[in-house]
Tab-separated table of C-alpha atoms in Angstrom:
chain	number	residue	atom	x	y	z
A	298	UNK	CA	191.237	-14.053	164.768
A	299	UNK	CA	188.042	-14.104	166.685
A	300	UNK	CA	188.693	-10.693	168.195
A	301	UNK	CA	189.697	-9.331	164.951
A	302	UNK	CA	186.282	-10.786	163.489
A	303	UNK	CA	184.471	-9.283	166.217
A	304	UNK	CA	185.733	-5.569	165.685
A	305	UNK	CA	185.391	-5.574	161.945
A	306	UNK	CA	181.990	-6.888	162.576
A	307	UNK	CA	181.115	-4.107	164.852
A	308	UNK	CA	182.373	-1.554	162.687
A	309	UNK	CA	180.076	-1.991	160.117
A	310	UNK	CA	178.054	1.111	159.757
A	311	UNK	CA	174.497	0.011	160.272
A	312	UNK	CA	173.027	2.986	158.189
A	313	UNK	CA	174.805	1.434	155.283
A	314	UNK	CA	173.647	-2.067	155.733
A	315	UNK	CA	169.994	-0.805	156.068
A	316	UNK	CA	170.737	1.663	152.892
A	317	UNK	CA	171.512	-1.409	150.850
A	318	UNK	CA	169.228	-3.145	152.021
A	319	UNK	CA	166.796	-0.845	151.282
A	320	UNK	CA	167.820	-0.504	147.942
A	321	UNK	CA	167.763	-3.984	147.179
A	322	UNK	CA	164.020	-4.313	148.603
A	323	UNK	CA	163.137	-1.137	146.755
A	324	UNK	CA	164.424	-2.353	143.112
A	325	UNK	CA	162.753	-6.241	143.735
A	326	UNK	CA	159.380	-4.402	144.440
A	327	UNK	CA	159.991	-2.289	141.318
A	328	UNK	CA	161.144	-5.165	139.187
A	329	UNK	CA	157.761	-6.831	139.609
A	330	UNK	CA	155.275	-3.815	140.360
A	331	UNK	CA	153.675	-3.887	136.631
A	332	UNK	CA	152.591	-7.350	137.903
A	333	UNK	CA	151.753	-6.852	140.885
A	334	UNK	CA	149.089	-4.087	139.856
A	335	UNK	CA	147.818	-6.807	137.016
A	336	UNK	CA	147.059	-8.706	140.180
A	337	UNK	CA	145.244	-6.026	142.246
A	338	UNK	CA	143.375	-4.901	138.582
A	339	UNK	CA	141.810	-8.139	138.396
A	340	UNK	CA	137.521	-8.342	138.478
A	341	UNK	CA	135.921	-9.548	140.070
A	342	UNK	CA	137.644	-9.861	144.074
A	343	UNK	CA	141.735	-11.008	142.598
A	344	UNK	CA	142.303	-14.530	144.125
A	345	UNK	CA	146.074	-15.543	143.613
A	346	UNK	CA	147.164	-18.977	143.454
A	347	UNK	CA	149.965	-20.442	145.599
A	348	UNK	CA	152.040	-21.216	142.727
A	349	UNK	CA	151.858	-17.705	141.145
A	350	UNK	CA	152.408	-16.164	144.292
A	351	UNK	CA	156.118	-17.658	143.896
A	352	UNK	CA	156.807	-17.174	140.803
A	353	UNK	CA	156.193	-13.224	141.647
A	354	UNK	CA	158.188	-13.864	144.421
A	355	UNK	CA	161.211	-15.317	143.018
A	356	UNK	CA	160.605	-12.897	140.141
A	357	UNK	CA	160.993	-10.133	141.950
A	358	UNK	CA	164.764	-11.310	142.841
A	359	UNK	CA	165.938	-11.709	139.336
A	360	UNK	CA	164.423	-8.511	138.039
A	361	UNK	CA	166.171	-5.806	135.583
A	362	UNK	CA	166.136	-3.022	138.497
A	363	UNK	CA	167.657	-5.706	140.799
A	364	UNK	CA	170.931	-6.416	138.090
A	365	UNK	CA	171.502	-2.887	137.925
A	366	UNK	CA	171.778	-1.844	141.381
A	367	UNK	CA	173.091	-5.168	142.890
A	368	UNK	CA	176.395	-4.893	142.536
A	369	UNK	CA	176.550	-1.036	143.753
A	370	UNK	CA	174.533	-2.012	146.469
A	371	UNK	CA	176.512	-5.248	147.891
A	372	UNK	CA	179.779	-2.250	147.988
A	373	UNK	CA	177.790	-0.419	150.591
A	374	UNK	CA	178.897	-1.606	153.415
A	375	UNK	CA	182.353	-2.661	154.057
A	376	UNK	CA	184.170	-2.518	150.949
A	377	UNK	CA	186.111	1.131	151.980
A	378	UNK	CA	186.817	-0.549	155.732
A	379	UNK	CA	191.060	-0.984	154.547
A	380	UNK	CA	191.291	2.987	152.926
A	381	UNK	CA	189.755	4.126	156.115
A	382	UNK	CA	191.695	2.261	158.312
A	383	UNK	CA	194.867	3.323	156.630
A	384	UNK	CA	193.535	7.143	156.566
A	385	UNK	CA	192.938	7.667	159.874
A	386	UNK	CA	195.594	5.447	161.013
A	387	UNK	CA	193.846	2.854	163.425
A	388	UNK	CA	195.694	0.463	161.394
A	389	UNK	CA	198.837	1.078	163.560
A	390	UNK	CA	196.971	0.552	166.530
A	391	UNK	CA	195.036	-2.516	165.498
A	392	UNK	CA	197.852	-4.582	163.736
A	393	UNK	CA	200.151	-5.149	167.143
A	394	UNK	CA	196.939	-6.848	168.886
A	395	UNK	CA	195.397	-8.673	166.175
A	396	UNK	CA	199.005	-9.795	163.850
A	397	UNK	CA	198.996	-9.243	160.457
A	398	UNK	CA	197.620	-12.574	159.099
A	399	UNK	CA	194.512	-12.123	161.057
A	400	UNK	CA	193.910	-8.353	160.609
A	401	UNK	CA	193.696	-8.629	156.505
A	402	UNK	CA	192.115	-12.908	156.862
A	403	UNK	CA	188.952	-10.479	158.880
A	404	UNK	CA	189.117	-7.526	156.196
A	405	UNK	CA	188.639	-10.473	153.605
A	406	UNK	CA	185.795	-11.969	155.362
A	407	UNK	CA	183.824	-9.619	157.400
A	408	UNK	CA	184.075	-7.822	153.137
A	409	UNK	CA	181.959	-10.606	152.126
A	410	UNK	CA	179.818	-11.339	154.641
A	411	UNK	CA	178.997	-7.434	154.638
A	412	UNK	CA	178.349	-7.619	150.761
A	413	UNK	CA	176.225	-10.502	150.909
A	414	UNK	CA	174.060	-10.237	153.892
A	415	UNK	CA	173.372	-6.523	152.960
A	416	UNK	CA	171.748	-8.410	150.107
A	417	UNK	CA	170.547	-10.910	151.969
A	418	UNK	CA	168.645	-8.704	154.351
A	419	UNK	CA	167.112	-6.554	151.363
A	420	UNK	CA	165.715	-9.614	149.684
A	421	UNK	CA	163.946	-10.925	152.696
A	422	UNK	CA	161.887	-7.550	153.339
A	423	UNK	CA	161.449	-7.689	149.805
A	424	UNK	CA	160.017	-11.550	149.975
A	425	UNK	CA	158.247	-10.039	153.366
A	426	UNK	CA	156.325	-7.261	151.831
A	427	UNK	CA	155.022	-9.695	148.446
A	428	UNK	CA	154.031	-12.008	151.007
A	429	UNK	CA	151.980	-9.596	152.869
A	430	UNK	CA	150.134	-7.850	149.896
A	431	UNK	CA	149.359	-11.540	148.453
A	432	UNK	CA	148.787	-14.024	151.219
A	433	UNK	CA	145.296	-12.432	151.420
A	434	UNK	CA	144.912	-12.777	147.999
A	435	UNK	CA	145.941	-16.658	147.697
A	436	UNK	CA	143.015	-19.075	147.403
A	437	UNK	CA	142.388	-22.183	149.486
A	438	UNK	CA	143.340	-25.326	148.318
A	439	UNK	CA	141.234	-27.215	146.355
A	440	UNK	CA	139.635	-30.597	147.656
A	441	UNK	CA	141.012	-32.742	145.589
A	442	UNK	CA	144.784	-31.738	146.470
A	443	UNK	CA	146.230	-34.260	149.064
A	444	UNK	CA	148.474	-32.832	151.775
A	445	UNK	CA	151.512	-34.608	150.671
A	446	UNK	CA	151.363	-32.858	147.243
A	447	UNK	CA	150.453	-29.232	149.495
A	448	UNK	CA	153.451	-30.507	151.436
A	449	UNK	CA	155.825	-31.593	148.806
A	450	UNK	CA	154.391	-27.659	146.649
A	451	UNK	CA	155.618	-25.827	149.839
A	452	UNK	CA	159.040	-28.032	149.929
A	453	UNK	CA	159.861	-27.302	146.618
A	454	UNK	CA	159.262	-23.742	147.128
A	455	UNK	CA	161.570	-23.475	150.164
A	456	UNK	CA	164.363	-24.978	148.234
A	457	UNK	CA	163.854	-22.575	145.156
A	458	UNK	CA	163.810	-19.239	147.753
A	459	UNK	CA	166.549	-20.948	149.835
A	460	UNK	CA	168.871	-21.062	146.309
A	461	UNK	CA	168.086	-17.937	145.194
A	462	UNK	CA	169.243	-16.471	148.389
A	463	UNK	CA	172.455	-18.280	148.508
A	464	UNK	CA	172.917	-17.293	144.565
A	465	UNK	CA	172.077	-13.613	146.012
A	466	UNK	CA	174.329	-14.186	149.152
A	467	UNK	CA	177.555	-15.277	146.866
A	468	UNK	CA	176.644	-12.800	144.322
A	469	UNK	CA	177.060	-9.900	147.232
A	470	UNK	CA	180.278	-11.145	148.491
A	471	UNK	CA	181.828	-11.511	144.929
A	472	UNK	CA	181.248	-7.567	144.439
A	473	UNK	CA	182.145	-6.641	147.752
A	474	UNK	CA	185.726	-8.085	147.029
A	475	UNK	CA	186.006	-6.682	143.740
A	476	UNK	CA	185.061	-3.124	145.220
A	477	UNK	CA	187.437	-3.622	147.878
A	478	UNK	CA	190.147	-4.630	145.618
A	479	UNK	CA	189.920	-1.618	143.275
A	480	UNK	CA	189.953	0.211	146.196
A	481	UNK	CA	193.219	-1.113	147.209
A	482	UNK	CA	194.386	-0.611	143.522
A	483	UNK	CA	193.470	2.812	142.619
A	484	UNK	CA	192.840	4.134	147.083
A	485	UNK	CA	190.087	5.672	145.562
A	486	UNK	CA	186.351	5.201	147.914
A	487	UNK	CA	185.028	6.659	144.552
A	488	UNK	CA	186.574	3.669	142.132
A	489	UNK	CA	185.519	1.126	144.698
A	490	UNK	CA	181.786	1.501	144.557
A	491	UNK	CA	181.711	1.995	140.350
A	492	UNK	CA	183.921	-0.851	139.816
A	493	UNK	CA	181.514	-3.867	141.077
A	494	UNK	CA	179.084	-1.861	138.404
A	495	UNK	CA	181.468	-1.536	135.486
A	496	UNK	CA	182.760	-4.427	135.583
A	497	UNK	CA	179.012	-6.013	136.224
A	498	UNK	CA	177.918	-4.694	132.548
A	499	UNK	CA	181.278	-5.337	130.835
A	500	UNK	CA	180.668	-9.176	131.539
A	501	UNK	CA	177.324	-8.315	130.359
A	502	UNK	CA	178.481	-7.015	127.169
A	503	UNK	CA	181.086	-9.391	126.387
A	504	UNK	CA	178.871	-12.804	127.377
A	505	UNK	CA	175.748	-11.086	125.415
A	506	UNK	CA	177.684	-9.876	122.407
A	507	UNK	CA	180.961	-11.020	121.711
A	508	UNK	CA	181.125	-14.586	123.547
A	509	UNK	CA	177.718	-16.033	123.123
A	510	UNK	CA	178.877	-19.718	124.216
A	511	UNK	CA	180.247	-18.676	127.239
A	512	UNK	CA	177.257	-18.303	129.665
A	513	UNK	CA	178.816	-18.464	132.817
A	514	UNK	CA	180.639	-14.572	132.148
A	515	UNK	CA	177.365	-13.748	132.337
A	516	UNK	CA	176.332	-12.156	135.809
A	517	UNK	CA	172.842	-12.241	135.042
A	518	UNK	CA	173.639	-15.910	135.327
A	519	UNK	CA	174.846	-15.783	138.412
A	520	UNK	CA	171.500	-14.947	140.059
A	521	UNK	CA	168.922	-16.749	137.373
A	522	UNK	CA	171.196	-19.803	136.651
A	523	UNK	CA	169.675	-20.952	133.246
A	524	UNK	CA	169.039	-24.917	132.133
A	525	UNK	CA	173.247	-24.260	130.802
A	526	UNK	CA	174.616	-24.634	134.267
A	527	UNK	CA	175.854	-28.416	135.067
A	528	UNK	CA	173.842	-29.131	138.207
A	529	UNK	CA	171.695	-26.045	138.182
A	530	UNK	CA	171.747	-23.969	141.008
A	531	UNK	CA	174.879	-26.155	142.483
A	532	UNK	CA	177.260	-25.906	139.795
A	533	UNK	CA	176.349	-21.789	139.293
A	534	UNK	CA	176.851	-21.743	143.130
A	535	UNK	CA	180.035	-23.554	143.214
A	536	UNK	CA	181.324	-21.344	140.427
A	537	UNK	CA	180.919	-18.240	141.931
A	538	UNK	CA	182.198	-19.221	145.204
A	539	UNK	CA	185.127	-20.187	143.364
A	540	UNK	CA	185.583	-16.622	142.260
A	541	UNK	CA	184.782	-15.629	145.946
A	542	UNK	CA	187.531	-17.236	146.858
A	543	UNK	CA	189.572	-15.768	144.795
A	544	UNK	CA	188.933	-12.450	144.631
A	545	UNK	CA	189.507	-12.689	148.366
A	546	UNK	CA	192.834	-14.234	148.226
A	547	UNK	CA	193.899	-11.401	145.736
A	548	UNK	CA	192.335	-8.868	148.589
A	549	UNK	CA	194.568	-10.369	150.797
A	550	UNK	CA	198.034	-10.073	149.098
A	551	UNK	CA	197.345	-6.364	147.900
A	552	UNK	CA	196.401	-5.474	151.752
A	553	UNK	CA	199.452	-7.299	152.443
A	554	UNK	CA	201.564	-5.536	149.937
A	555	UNK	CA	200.010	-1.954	150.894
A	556	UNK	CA	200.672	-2.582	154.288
A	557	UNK	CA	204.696	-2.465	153.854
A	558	UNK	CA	203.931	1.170	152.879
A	559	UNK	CA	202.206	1.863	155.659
């Protein structure tokens, strides 16, 4: 399994890790650019304060350009990995040293892991780039605030980026699988980077029009978990690593199934 692991791992294109990633950074920054110029528009010298500075942070990771190009993105770059194996055939060389069980168990995971660090990765040089612009920007604290309350302010702040990440992290995988299954399905490289996006919006639709009550449909959820969610971030977390799961499971048996024919 390990040696499996380590050759899926390796075969990940690094152009399309740093594509999505790139993407990802590029629609957070343009998500929260109208407020970032409000900041820099400011008279006299702008001076930020550390609390705004994370809410433009965390902003910037739940914005409009980052739902639409998320799940797109998180298919970058692993989701094809079984259709090209089976094109060019390295399947038959691979499956007599690794065994079946752990050839597809690394498909399923090195899918996910792709998906979500991709996202991962983008985020962070998103969060890296705010940080840069504003730091300078952010005023001293004021006399009056204790260092407990600075350090229990920078806690709290931790946490919050820490969740969103593993919301963003979960999010990626989920997509990845779902690419990679419809590319199973249809062995079409085209349907597997549109379906994470179809079927993205169509839950969209249906929780935002049709099924009002039923807020955990809702993607949008999955990366802003609203006041809804039984224990917050947790219980939106838990969720969609239930769907991880089995999304992956259902990779699994089509591989499996598509590999007879093979």
């Amino acid at each position: 399994m390990r040696n499996a692991l380590e050759s899926d791992l390796g075969r990940i294109s690094v152009w399309t890790v740093v594509a999505a990633a790139t993407g990802f950074a590029g629609a957070a920054l343009s998500g929260i650019l109208d407020d970032l110029i409000l900041v820099f528009q400011r008279q006299p010298v702008p001076i930020v304060m550390p609390e705004e500075m994370m809410q433009v942070l965390l902003s910037g990771l739940t914005s409009e350009p980052v739902l639409l190009t998320l799940p797109v993105l998180a298919a970058l770059p692993f989701t094809t990995a079984f259709l090209d194996d089976c094109a060019s055939r390295y399947v038959h060389s691979f499956l007599p040293r690794s065994g079946l069980g752990n050839y597809i168990a690394s498909k399923a995971v090195v899918t996910a892991i792709s998906g979500g660090g991709a996202l991962v990765l983008g985020a962070l040089t998103a969060l890296s780039m705010i940080m840069i612009l504003l730091l300078p920007l952010t005023s001293a604290p004021a006399a009056e605030e204790s260092a407990d309350e600075l350090r229990i302010a920078g806690q709290t702040a931790l946490v919050d980026i820490m969740a969103s990440m593993l919301l963003l992290f979960l999010s990626g995988a989920l997509w990845s699988l779902v690419g990679a299954n419809l590319a199973v399905l249809t062995t079409s490289r085209y349907a597997a980077y549109a379906a994470p996006f179809v079927f993205f919006y169509l839950l969209v639709i249906l929780a935002e029009r049709y099924f009002y009550g039923a807020f955990m449909l809702n993607p949008k959820e999955w990366i802003s978990p609203s006041d809804n969610w039984p224990g917050d971030v947790g219980g939106a977390a838990l969720f969609i690593g239930e769907l991880v799961c089995i999304f992956a499971v259902l990779y699994a048996l089509l591989m499996k199934r598509r590999l007879r024919h093979v």
